[in-house]
PDB file of C-alpha atoms in Angstrom:
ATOM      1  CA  UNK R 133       0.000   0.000   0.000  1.00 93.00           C
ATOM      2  CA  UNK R 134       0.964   3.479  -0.746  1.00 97.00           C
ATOM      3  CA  UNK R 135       0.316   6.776   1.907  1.00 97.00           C
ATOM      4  CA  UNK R 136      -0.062   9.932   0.146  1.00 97.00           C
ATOM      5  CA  UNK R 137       0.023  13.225   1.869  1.00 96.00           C
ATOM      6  CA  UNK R 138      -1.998  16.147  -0.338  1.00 96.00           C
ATOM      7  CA  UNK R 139      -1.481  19.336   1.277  1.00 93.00           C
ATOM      8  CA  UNK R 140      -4.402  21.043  -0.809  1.00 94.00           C
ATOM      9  CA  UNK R 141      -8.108  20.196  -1.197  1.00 95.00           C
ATOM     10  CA  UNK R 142      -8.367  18.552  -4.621  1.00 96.00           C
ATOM     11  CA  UNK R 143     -11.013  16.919  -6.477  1.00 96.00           C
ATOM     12  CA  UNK R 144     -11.809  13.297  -7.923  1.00 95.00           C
ATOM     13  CA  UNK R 145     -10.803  14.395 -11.242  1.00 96.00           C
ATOM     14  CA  UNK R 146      -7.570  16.428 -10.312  1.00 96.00           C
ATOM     15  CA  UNK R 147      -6.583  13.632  -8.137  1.00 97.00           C
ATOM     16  CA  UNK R 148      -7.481  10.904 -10.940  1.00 96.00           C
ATOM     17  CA  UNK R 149      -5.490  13.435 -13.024  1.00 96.00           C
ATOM     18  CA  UNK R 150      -2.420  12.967 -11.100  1.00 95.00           C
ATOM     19  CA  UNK R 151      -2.447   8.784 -10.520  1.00 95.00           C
ATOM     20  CA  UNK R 152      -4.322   8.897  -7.347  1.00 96.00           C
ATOM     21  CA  UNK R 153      -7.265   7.111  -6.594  1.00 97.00           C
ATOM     22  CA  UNK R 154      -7.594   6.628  -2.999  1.00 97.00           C
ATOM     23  CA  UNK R 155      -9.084   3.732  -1.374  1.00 97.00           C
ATOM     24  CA  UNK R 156      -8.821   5.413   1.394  1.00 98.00           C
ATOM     25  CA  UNK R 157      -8.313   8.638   3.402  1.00 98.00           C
ATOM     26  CA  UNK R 158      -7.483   9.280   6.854  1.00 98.00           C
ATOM     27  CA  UNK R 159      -7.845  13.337   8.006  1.00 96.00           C
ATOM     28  CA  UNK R 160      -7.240  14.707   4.474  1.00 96.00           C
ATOM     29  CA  UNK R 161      -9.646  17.615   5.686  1.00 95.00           C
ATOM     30  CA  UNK R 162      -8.969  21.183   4.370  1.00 93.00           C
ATOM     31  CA  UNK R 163     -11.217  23.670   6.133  1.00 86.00           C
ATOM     32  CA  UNK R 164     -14.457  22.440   5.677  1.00 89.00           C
ATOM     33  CA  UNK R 165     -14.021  20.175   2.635  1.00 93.00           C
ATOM     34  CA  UNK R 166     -13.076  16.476   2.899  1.00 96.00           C
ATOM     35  CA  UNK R 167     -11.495  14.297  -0.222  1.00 97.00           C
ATOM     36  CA  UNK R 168     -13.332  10.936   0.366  1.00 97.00           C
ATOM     37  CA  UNK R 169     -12.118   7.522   0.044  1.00 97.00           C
ATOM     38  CA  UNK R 170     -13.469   4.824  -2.425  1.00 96.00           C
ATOM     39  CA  UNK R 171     -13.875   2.436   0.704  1.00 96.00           C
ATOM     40  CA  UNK R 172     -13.545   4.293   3.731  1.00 97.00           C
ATOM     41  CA  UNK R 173     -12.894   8.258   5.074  1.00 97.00           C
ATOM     42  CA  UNK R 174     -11.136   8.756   8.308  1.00 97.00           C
ATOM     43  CA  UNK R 175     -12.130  12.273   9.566  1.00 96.00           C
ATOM     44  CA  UNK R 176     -13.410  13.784  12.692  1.00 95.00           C
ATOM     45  CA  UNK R 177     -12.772  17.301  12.699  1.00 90.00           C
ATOM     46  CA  UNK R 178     -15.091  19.125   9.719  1.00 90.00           C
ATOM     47  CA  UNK R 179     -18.722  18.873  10.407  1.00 89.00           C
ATOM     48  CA  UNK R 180     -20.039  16.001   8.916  1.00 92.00           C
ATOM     49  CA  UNK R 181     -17.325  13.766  11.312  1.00 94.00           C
ATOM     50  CA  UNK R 182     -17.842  15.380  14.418  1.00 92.00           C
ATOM     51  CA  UNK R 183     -18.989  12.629  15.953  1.00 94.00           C
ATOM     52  CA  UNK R 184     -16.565  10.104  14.892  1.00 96.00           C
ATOM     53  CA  UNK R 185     -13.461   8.907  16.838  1.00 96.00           C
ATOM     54  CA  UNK R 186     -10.110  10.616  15.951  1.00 96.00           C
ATOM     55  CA  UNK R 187      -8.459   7.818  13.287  1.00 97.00           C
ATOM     56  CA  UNK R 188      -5.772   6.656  15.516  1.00 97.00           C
ATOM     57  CA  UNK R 189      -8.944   5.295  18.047  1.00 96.00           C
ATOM     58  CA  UNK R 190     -11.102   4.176  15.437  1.00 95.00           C
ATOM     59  CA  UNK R 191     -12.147   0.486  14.930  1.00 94.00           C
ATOM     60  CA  UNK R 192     -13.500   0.994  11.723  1.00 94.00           C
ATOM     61  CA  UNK R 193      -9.891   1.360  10.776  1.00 95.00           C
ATOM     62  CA  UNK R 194      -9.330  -2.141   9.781  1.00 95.00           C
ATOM     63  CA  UNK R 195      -6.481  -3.492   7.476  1.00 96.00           C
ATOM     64  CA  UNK R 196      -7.749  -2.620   3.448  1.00 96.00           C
ATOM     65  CA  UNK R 197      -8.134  -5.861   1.489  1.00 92.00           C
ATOM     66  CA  UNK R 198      -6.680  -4.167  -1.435  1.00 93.00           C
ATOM     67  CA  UNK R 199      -3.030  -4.820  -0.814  1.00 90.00           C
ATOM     68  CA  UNK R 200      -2.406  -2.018  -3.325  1.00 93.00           C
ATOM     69  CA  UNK R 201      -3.981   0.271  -2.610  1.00 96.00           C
ATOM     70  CA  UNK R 202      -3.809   4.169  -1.874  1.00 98.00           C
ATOM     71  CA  UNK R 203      -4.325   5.836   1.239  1.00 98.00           C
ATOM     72  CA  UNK R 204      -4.550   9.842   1.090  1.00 98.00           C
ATOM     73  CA  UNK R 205      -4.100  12.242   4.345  1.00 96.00           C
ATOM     74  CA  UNK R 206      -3.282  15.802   4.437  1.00 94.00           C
ATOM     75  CA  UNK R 207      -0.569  15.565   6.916  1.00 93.00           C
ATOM     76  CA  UNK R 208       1.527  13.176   9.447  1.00 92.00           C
ATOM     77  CA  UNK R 209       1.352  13.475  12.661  1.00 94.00           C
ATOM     78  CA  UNK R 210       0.517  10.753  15.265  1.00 96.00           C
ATOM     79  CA  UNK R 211      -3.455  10.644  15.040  1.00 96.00           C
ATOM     80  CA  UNK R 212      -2.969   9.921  11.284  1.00 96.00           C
ATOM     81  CA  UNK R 213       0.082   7.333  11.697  1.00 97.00           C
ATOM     82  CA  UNK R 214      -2.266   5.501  13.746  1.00 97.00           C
ATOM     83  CA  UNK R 215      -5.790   5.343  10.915  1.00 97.00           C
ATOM     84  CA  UNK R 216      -2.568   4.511   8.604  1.00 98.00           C
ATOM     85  CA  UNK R 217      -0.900   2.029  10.055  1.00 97.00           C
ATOM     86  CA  UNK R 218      -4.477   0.143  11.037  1.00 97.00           C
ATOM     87  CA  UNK R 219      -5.254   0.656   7.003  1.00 97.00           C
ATOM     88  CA  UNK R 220      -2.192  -1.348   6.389  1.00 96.00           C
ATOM     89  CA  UNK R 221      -2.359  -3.897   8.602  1.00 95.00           C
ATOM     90  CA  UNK R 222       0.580  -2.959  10.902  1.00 95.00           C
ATOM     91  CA  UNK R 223      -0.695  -0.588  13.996  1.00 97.00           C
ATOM     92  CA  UNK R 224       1.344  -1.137  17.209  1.00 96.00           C
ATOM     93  CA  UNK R 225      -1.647  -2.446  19.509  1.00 92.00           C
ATOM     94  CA  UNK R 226      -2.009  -0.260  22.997  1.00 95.00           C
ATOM     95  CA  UNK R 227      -5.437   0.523  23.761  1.00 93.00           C
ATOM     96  CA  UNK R 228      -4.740   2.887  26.878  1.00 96.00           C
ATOM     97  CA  UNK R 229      -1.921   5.046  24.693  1.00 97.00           C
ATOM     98  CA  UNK R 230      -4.252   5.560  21.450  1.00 97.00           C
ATOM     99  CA  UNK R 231      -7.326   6.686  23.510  1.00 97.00           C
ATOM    100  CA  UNK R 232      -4.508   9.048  25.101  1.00 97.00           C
ATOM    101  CA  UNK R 233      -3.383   9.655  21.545  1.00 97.00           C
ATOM    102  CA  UNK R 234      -7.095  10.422  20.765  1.00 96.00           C
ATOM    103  CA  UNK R 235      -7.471  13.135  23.167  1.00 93.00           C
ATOM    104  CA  UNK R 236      -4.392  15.151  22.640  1.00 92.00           C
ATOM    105  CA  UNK R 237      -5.629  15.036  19.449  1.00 91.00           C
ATOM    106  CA  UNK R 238      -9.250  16.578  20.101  1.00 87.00           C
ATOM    107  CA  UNK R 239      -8.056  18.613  23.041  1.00 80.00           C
ATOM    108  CA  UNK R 240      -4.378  19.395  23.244  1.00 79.00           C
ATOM    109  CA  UNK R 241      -1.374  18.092  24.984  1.00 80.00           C
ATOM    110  CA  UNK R 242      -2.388  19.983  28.386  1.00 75.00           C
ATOM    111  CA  UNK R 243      -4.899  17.355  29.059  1.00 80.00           C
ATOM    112  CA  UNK R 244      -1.681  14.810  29.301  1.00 84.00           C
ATOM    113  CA  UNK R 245      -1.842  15.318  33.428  1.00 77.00           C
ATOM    114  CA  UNK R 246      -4.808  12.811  33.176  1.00 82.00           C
ATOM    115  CA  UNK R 247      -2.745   9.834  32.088  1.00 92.00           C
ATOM    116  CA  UNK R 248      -0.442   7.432  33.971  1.00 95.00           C
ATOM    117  CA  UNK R 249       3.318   8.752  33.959  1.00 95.00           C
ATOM    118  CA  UNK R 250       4.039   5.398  31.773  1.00 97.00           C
ATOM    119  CA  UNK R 251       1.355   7.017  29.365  1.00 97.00           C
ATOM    120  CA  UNK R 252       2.658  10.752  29.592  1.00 95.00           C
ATOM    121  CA  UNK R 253       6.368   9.301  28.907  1.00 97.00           C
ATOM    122  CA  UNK R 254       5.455   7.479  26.147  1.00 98.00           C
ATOM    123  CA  UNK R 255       3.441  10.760  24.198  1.00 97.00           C
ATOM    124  CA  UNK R 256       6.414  12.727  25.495  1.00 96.00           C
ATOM    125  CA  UNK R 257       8.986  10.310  23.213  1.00 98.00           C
ATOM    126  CA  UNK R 258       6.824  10.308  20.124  1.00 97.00           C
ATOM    127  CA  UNK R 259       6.588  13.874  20.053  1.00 95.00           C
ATOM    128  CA  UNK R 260      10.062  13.892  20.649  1.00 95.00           C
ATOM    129  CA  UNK R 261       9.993  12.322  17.437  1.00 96.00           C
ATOM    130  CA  UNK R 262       7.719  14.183  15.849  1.00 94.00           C
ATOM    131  CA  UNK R 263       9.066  17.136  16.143  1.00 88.00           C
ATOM    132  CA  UNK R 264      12.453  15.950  14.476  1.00 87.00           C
ATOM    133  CA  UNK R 265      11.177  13.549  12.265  1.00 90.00           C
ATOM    134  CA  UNK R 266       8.475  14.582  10.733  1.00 87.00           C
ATOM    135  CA  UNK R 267       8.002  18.626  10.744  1.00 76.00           C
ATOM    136  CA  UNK R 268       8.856  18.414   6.787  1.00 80.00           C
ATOM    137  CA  UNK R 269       6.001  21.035   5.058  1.00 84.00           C
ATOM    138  CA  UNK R 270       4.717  19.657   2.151  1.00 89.00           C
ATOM    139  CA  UNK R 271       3.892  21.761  -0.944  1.00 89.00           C
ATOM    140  CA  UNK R 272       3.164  19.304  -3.816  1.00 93.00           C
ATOM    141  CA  UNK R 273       1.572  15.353  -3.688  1.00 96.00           C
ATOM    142  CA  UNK R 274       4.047  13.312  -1.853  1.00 95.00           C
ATOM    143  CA  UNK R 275       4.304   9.729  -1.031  1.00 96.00           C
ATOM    144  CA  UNK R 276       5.447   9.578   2.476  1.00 96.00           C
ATOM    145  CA  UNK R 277       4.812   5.591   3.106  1.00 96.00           C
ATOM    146  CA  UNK R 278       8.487   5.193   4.047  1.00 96.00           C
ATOM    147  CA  UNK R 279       8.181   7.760   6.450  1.00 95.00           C
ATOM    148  CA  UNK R 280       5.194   5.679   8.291  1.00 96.00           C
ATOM    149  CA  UNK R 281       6.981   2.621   8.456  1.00 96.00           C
ATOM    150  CA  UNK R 282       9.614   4.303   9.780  1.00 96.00           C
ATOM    151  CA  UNK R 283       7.429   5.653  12.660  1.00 96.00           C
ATOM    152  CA  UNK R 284       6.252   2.194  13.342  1.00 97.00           C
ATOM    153  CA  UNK R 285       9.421   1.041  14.417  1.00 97.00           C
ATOM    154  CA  UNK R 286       9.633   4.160  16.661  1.00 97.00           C
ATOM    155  CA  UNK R 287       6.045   3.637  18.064  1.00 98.00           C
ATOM    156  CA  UNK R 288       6.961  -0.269  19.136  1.00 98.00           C
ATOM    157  CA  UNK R 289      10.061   0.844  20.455  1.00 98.00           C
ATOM    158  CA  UNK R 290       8.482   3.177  22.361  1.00 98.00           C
ATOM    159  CA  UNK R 291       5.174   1.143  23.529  1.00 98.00           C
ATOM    160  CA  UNK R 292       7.803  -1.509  24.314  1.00 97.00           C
ATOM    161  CA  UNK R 293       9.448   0.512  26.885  1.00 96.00           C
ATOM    162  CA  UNK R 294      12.462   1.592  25.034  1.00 97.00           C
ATOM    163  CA  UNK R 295      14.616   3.377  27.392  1.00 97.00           C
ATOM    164  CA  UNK R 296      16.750   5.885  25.218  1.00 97.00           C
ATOM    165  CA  UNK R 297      13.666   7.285  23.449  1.00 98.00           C
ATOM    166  CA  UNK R 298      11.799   7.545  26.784  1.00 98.00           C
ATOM    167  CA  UNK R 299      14.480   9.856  27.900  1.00 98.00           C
ATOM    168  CA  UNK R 300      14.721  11.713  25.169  1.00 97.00           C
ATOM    169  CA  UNK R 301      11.057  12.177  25.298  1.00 97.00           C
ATOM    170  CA  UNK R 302      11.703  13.656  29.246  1.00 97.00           C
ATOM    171  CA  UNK R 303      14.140  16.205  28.704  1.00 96.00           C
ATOM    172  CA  UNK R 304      12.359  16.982  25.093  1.00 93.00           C
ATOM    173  CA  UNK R 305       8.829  17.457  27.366  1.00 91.00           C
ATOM    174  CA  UNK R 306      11.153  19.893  29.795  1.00 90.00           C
ATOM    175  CA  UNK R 307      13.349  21.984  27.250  1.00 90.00           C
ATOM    176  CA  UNK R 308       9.334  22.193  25.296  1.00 83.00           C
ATOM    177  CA  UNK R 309       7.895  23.613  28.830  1.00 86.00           C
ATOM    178  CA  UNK R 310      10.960  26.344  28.907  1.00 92.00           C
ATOM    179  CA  UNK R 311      11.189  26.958  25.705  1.00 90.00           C
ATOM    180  CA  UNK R 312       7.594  28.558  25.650  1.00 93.00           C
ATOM    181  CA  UNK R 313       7.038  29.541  28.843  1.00 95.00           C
ATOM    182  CA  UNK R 314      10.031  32.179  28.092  1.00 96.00           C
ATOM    183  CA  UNK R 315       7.864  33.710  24.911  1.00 97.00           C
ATOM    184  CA  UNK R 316       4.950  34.587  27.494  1.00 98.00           C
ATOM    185  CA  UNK R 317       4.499  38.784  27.669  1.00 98.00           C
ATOM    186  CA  UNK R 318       1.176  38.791  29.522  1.00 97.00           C
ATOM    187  CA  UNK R 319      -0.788  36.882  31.503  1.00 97.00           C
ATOM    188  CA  UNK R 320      -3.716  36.876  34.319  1.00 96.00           C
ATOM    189  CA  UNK R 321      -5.649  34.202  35.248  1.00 95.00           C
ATOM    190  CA  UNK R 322      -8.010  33.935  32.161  1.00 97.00           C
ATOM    191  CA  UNK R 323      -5.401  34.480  29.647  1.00 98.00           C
ATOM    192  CA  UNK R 324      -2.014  33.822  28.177  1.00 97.00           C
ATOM    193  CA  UNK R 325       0.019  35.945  25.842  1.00 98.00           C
ATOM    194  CA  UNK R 326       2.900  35.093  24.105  1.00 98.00           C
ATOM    195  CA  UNK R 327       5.137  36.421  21.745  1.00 98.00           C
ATOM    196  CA  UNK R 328       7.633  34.450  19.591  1.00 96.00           C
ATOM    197  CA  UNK R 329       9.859  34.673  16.372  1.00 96.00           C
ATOM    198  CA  UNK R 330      10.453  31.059  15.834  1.00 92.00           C
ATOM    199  CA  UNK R 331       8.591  27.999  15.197  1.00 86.00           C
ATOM    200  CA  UNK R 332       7.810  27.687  19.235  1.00 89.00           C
ATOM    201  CA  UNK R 333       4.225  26.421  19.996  1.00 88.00           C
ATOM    202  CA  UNK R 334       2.604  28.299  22.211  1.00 93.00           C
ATOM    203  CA  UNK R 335      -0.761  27.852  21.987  1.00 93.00           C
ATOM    204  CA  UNK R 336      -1.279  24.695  24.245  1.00 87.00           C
ATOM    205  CA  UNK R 337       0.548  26.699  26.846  1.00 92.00           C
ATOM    206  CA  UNK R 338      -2.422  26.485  29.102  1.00 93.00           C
ATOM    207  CA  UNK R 339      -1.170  25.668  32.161  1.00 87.00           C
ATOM    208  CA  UNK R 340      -0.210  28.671  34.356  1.00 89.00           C
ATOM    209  CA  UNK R 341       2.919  27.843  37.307  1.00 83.00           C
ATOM    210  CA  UNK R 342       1.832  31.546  38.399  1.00 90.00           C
ATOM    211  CA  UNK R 343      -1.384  31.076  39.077  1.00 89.00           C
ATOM    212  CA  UNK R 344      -1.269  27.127  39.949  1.00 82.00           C
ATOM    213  CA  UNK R 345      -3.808  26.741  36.945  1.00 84.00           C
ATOM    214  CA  UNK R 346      -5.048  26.688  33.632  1.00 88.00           C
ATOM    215  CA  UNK R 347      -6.084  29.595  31.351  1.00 94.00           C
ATOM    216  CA  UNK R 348      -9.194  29.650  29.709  1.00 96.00           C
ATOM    217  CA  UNK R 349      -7.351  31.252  26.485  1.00 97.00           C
ATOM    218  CA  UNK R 350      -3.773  31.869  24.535  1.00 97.00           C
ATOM    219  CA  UNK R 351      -2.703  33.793  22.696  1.00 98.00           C
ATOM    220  CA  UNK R 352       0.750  33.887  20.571  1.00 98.00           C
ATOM    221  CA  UNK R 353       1.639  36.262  17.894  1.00 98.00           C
ATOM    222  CA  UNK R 354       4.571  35.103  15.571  1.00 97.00           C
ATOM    223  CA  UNK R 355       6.056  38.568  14.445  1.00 95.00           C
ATOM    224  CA  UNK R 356       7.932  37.160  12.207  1.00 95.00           C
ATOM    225  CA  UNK R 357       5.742  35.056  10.047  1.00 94.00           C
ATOM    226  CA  UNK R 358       3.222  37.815  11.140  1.00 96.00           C
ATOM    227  CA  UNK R 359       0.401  35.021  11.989  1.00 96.00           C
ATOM    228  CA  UNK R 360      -1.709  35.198  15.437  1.00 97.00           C
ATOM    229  CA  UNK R 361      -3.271  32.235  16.418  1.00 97.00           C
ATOM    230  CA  UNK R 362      -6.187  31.689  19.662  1.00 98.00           C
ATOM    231  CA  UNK R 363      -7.048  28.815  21.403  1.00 96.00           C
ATOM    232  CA  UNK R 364      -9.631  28.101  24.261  1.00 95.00           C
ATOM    233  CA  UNK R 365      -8.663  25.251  26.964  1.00 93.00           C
ATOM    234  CA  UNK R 366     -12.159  24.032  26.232  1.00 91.00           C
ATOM    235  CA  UNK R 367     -12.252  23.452  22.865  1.00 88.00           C
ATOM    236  CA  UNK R 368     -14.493  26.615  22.089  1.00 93.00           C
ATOM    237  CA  UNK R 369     -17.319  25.293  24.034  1.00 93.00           C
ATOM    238  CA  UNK R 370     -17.756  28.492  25.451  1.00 95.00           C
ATOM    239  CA  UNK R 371     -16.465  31.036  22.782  1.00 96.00           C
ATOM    240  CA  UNK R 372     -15.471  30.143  19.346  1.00 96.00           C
ATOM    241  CA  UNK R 373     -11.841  30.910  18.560  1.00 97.00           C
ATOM    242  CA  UNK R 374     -13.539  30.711  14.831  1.00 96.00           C
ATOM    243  CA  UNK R 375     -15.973  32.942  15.380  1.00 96.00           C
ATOM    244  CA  UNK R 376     -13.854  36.123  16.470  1.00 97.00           C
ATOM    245  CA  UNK R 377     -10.853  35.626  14.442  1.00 97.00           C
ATOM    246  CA  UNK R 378     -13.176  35.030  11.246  1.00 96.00           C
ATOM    247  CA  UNK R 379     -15.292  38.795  12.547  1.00 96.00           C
ATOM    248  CA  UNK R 380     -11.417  40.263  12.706  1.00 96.00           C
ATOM    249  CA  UNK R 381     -10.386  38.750   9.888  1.00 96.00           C
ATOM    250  CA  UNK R 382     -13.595  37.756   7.736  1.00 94.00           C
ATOM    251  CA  UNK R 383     -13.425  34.168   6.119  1.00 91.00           C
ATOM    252  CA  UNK R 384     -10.402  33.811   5.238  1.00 91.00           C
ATOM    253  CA  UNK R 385      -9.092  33.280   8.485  1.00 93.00           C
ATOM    254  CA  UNK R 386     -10.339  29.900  10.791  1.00 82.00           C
ATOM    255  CA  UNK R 387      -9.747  26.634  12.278  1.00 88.00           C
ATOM    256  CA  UNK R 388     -11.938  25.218  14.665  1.00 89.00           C
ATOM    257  CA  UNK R 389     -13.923  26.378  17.655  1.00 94.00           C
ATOM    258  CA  UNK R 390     -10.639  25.345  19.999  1.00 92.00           C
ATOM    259  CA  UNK R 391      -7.673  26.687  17.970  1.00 94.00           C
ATOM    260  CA  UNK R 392      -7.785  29.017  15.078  1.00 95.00           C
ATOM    261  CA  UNK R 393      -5.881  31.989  13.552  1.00 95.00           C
ATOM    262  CA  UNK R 394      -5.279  35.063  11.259  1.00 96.00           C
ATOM    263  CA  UNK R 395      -5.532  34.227   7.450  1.00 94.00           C
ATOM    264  CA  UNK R 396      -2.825  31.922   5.738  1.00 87.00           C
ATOM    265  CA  UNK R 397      -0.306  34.822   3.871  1.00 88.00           C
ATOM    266  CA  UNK R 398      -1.397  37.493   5.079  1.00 94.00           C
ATOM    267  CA  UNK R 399       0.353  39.590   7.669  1.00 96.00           C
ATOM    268  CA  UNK R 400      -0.358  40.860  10.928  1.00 96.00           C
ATOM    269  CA  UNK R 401       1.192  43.977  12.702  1.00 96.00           C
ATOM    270  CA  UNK R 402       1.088  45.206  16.067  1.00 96.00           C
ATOM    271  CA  UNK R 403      -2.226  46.831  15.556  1.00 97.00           C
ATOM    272  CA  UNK R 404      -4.055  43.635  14.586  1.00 97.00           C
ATOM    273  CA  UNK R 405      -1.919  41.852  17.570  1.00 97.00           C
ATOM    274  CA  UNK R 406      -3.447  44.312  19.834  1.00 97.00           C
ATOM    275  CA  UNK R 407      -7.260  44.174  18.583  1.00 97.00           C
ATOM    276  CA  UNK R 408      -7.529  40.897  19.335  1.00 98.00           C
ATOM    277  CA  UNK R 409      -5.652  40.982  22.495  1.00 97.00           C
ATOM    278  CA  UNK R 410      -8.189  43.533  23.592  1.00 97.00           C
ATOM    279  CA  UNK R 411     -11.360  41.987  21.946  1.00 97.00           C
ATOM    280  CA  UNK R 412     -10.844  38.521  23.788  1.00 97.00           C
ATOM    281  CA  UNK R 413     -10.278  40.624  27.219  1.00 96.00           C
ATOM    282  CA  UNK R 414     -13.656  42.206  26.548  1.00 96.00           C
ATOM    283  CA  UNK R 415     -14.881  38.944  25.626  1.00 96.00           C
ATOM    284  CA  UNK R 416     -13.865  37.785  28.977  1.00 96.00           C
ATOM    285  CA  UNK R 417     -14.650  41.145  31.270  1.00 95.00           C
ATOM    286  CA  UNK R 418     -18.515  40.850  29.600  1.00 91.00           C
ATOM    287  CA  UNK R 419     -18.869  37.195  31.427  1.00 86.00           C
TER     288      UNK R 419
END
């Protein structure tokens, strides 16, 4: 089987156009359009899969019968290596760690305090990998099926109990913590700022040594790429991160209720920064 990553929304025809008929896809969801597979779709996060499990926990994600087939996603990351590797036959079994998987997935890596320490060490060496491994952007149709064998060898080394990448995954999971937390400008006890000029995730920076707590909010500004992205601890169950960027920003800009951000390509200066630093803060005061 062959694993296809297509970074843009395409149709039937363009993809039929270009050799690829998928037989199946696993997340290949751009916005709010979804490129379907022949036998199966794996998707969970545009409207018409909300209610299905993320791919990684899914047990419709059984081994394709079509031993060449193609299987289409719009990006690698752990929740997709997971519907993948089930497609092909090959998933590392570990209920506990995919349902853990699952939910950093849905709700971001600050929910990890309510896993075992086995559980939080394990997550800690994938992403460890992750972030070395597989941060490649993709611009054009690629076939990245060595790259998910490859990170099923790392996954059974790591559900096996390997010791090197479980302490690689520590100190990554420390160096991550005090890498952001030194990008944070602002903060009281319903909201995070940060500021950075690097690739430095911020926006599942939650958790608040300060105030012994979580945030309801972030928000990080990357001056140099000029993109400012939001994100609710709740998933935007009580305000839409959506919502207000897209009323900033109109409809170019989005992502989901949780997490979203300014418009791909488009800078954003100080003044934008600051409107939406002081629109979520009236958001907040208005409660």
């Amino acid at each position: 089987m062959n694993i296809y990553i297509v970074p843009e929304y395409l149709t039937e025809e363009e993809l039929r156009s270009r050799g690829i008929c998928p037989e199946a896809t696993v997340e290949a969801e751009y916005g709010d359009r979804v490129i379907k597979g022949k036998r199966i779709t794996l998707a969970h996060h545009t409207k018409d899969y909300a209610h299905c499990p993320a791919p990684c926990n899914d047990e419709r994600a059984q081994k394709l019968e079509n031993e060449e087939a193609q299987i289409v996603c719009s990006h690698l990351d752990l929740d997709t290596l997971g519907g993948c590797l089930a497609l092909m036959g090959n998933k590392p079994e570990d209920g506990v760690f995919w349902q853990a998987a699952e939910c950093m997935d849905c709700h971001g890596i600050h929910h990890m305090y309510k896993f075992s320490e086995k559980i939080q060490n394990q997550l800690n060496a994938w992403y460890a990998y992750e972030q070395t491994a597989l941060s490649r952007r993709y611009e054009d149709i690629t076939e990245v099926t060595e790259e998910a064998e490859r990170s099923r060898d790392i996954l059974e080394r790591i559900l096996s109990g390997d010791e090197e990448l479980i302490q690689q995954g520590i100190c990554w999971a420390q160096k991550a913590t005090d890498r952001v937390e030194n990008k944070l400008i602002y903060e009281d006890e319903k909201l995070r700022v940060f500021r950075t000029a690097d690739q430095t995730f911020c926006a599942a920076q939650y958790y608040s040594p300060k105030y012994h707590r979580a945030a309801e909010a972030t928000l990080t500004y990357n001056e140099t790429k000029g993109s400012i992205t939001l994100a609710f601890e709740d998933g935007g169950q009580r305000h839409s991160a959506r919502d207000i960027v897209r009323e900033l920003w109109g409809e170019l800009a989005g992502g989901h209720p949780g997490i979203a951000g300014s418009p791909r390509g488009v800078y954003m200066d100080e003044k934008e920064f600051g409107r939406i630093r002081e629109k979520v803060k009236e958001i907040f005061a208005n409660e």
